[in-house]
Amino acid sequence: MTEPVSSLSAASPIMHEVSRQIYPASALYVLATPIGNAGDVTLRGLQVLSMVDAVACEDTRNTAQLLTRYGLSKTLIAAHQHNEREVAEKLIARLQAGERIALVSDAGTPAISDPGARIVDAVLQAGLRVIPVPGASAVVTALSASGLGDDRFYFYGFLPAKAKQRETALTGLRTLPATLVFYEAPHRIVETTDALAAIFEPDRQIVFARELTKLFEQIHRCALKDAAAWLTADANRQRGEFVILLEGASAVADADDAEAERILAILLAECPVSQAAALAAQITGQKKNALYERALKMKAR
Ligand code: SAM
């Protein structure tokens, strides 16, 4: 997209339709930007960017570059996680004076694992309008191409970096019947995958959605038990930006698991792990190996 927005709007019927919508003054426009490919900006996003008085953004250099790609130049106001409260006051004063202001983050949708929520809250509390201008977000982009869970998903965002806190967080998600979605940094991707494998069933499907919409986009799906080997087979697979999706617990499997754990707990109090697994396999009809693994984990808890 090299053409300036103004010529696009003059030329195309769709831009005519976009520009006919009412864009009230004294409003904050929460505007999604691309997560990789600059072509993923929306026509309405361009329209709003072209008409606002200022853009509040996470990093003024990044946003200046983005705007330049669309042939735009705007007053930029830094609004990052360390100054959200103070900047909210500044933005409110400008909005009260009748300005339109766009709120953007470095990539994707503001306030989704990004700054923005506090500003939106303050603007709403000041009785001013907040208007969403939707577009890309890595969570929805990854989910749409994952083939996992067509009804429910649980977006966690970034897991805690500390092992103990991460384990507690993951344990709390073990029985949730919804696709689990995490954001992760490349330097933690292997560690996080190991943590998932230690807590969730080995046959759950996992999806690594890497570098979405970019040149080296890769979406890989496999069983959780095979994930670490896939990641470490090629260092390139650990590079870039990641969304991790994990198949949710199935309600039936949960009930079976709970029953197997109950039986194993009784047997483990009386006999060694291998014998407990063998007896539990006879009682439940489940595979002895899986029960053995489960019994080992139960012992370790
Ligand atoms: N607000 C953004 C959104 O709506 O998706 C998310 C911002 S968060 C600070 C950045 C994280 O989002 C990355 O660490 C990564 O987990 C994920 N992400 C962003 N862009 C991505 C992409 N192109 N491919 C895969 N994951 C991406």
Short mmCIF file of N, CA, C and O in Angstrom, two decimals, residues 142 148 154 157 159 179-185 188-190 192-193 196 206-210 224 231 242-246:
data_model
loop_
_atom_site.label_atom_id
_atom_site.label_comp_id
_atom_site.label_asym_id
_atom_site.label_seq_id
_atom_site.Cartn_x
_atom_site.Cartn_y
_atom_site.Cartn_z
N ALA A 142 -4.47 -16.73 15.22
CA ALA A 142 -3.94 -18.08 15.45
C ALA A 142 -5.08 -19.08 15.62
O ALA A 142 -5.07 -20.16 15.03
N LEU A 148 -8.61 -25.98 16.17
CA LEU A 148 -8.95 -26.42 17.53
C LEU A 148 -10.20 -25.69 18.01
O LEU A 148 -10.40 -24.53 17.71
N TYR A 154 -9.98 -20.07 25.87
CA TYR A 154 -9.59 -19.30 27.05
C TYR A 154 -8.26 -18.64 26.72
O TYR A 154 -7.26 -19.31 26.48
N GLY A 157 -2.91 -15.20 27.60
CA GLY A 157 -1.86 -14.20 27.37
C GLY A 157 -0.52 -14.78 27.79
O GLY A 157 -0.28 -15.98 27.63
N LEU A 159 2.21 -16.34 30.17
CA LEU A 159 2.29 -17.07 31.44
C LEU A 159 3.35 -16.41 32.32
O LEU A 159 4.26 -15.75 31.82
N THR A 179 -10.26 -24.48 24.40
CA THR A 179 -8.91 -24.36 23.82
C THR A 179 -8.15 -23.29 24.61
O THR A 179 -8.69 -22.21 24.86
N LEU A 180 -6.93 -23.61 25.01
CA LEU A 180 -6.14 -22.66 25.80
C LEU A 180 -5.20 -21.90 24.86
O LEU A 180 -4.57 -22.51 23.99
N VAL A 181 -5.14 -20.59 25.01
CA VAL A 181 -4.30 -19.78 24.11
C VAL A 181 -3.31 -18.95 24.93
O VAL A 181 -3.71 -18.24 25.86
N PHE A 182 -2.03 -19.09 24.58
CA PHE A 182 -0.97 -18.37 25.28
C PHE A 182 -0.15 -17.55 24.29
O PHE A 182 0.03 -17.96 23.14
N TYR A 183 0.34 -16.41 24.75
CA TYR A 183 1.38 -15.69 24.01
C TYR A 183 2.71 -16.11 24.63
O TYR A 183 2.79 -16.34 25.85
N GLU A 184 3.75 -16.20 23.81
CA GLU A 184 5.06 -16.52 24.38
C GLU A 184 6.20 -15.89 23.60
O GLU A 184 6.10 -15.68 22.39
N ALA A 185 7.24 -15.55 24.36
CA ALA A 185 8.44 -14.96 23.75
C ALA A 185 9.34 -16.08 23.26
O ALA A 185 9.34 -17.17 23.86
N ARG A 188 11.55 -18.17 25.63
CA ARG A 188 10.91 -19.04 26.63
C ARG A 188 10.08 -20.16 26.01
O ARG A 188 9.41 -20.91 26.71
N ILE A 189 10.14 -20.27 24.69
CA ILE A 189 9.21 -21.18 24.02
C ILE A 189 9.47 -22.66 24.41
O ILE A 189 8.54 -23.42 24.66
N VAL A 190 10.75 -23.03 24.53
CA VAL A 190 11.07 -24.43 24.86
C VAL A 190 10.67 -24.72 26.31
O VAL A 190 10.02 -25.73 26.60
N THR A 192 8.46 -23.23 28.16
CA THR A 192 7.00 -23.25 28.33
C THR A 192 6.41 -24.54 27.77
O THR A 192 5.50 -25.13 28.35
N THR A 193 6.95 -25.00 26.65
CA THR A 193 6.47 -26.27 26.07
C THR A 193 6.74 -27.42 27.04
O THR A 193 5.88 -28.28 27.25
N LEU A 196 4.19 -27.27 29.77
CA LEU A 196 2.88 -27.78 29.33
C LEU A 196 2.89 -29.31 29.34
O LEU A 196 1.94 -29.95 29.82
N ILE A 206 -1.34 -29.70 20.29
CA ILE A 206 -0.78 -28.36 20.52
C ILE A 206 -0.53 -27.72 19.15
O ILE A 206 -0.21 -28.42 18.19
N VAL A 207 -0.70 -26.40 19.07
CA VAL A 207 -0.41 -25.69 17.83
C VAL A 207 0.57 -24.56 18.14
O VAL A 207 0.37 -23.80 19.08
N PHE A 208 1.64 -24.52 17.35
CA PHE A 208 2.56 -23.38 17.42
C PHE A 208 2.24 -22.49 16.22
O PHE A 208 2.40 -22.92 15.08
N ALA A 209 1.76 -21.29 16.48
CA ALA A 209 1.46 -20.35 15.40
C ALA A 209 2.55 -19.28 15.46
O ALA A 209 2.55 -18.41 16.33
N ARG A 210 3.49 -19.39 14.52
CA ARG A 210 4.71 -18.58 14.59
C ARG A 210 4.75 -17.57 13.45
O ARG A 210 4.39 -17.90 12.32
N LEU A 224 1.08 -33.10 22.10
CA LEU A 224 1.95 -32.42 23.08
C LEU A 224 3.22 -33.23 23.35
O LEU A 224 4.31 -32.67 23.51
N LEU A 231 10.22 -28.76 18.20
CA LEU A 231 10.80 -27.43 18.40
C LEU A 231 12.32 -27.45 18.33
O LEU A 231 12.93 -26.55 17.76
N PHE A 242 5.27 -15.94 18.83
CA PHE A 242 4.50 -17.17 18.95
C PHE A 242 3.15 -16.99 19.62
O PHE A 242 3.05 -16.27 20.62
N VAL A 243 2.18 -17.72 19.11
CA VAL A 243 0.98 -18.02 19.88
C VAL A 243 0.98 -19.54 20.05
O VAL A 243 1.24 -20.27 19.09
N ILE A 244 0.75 -19.98 21.27
CA ILE A 244 0.63 -21.43 21.52
C ILE A 244 -0.83 -21.73 21.83
O ILE A 244 -1.45 -21.03 22.64
N LEU A 245 -1.36 -22.74 21.17
CA LEU A 245 -2.75 -23.16 21.46
C LEU A 245 -2.72 -24.61 21.91
O LEU A 245 -2.00 -25.43 21.33
N LEU A 246 -3.48 -24.91 22.92
CA LEU A 246 -3.52 -26.28 23.44
C LEU A 246 -4.96 -26.74 23.51
O LEU A 246 -5.84 -26.02 24.01
#
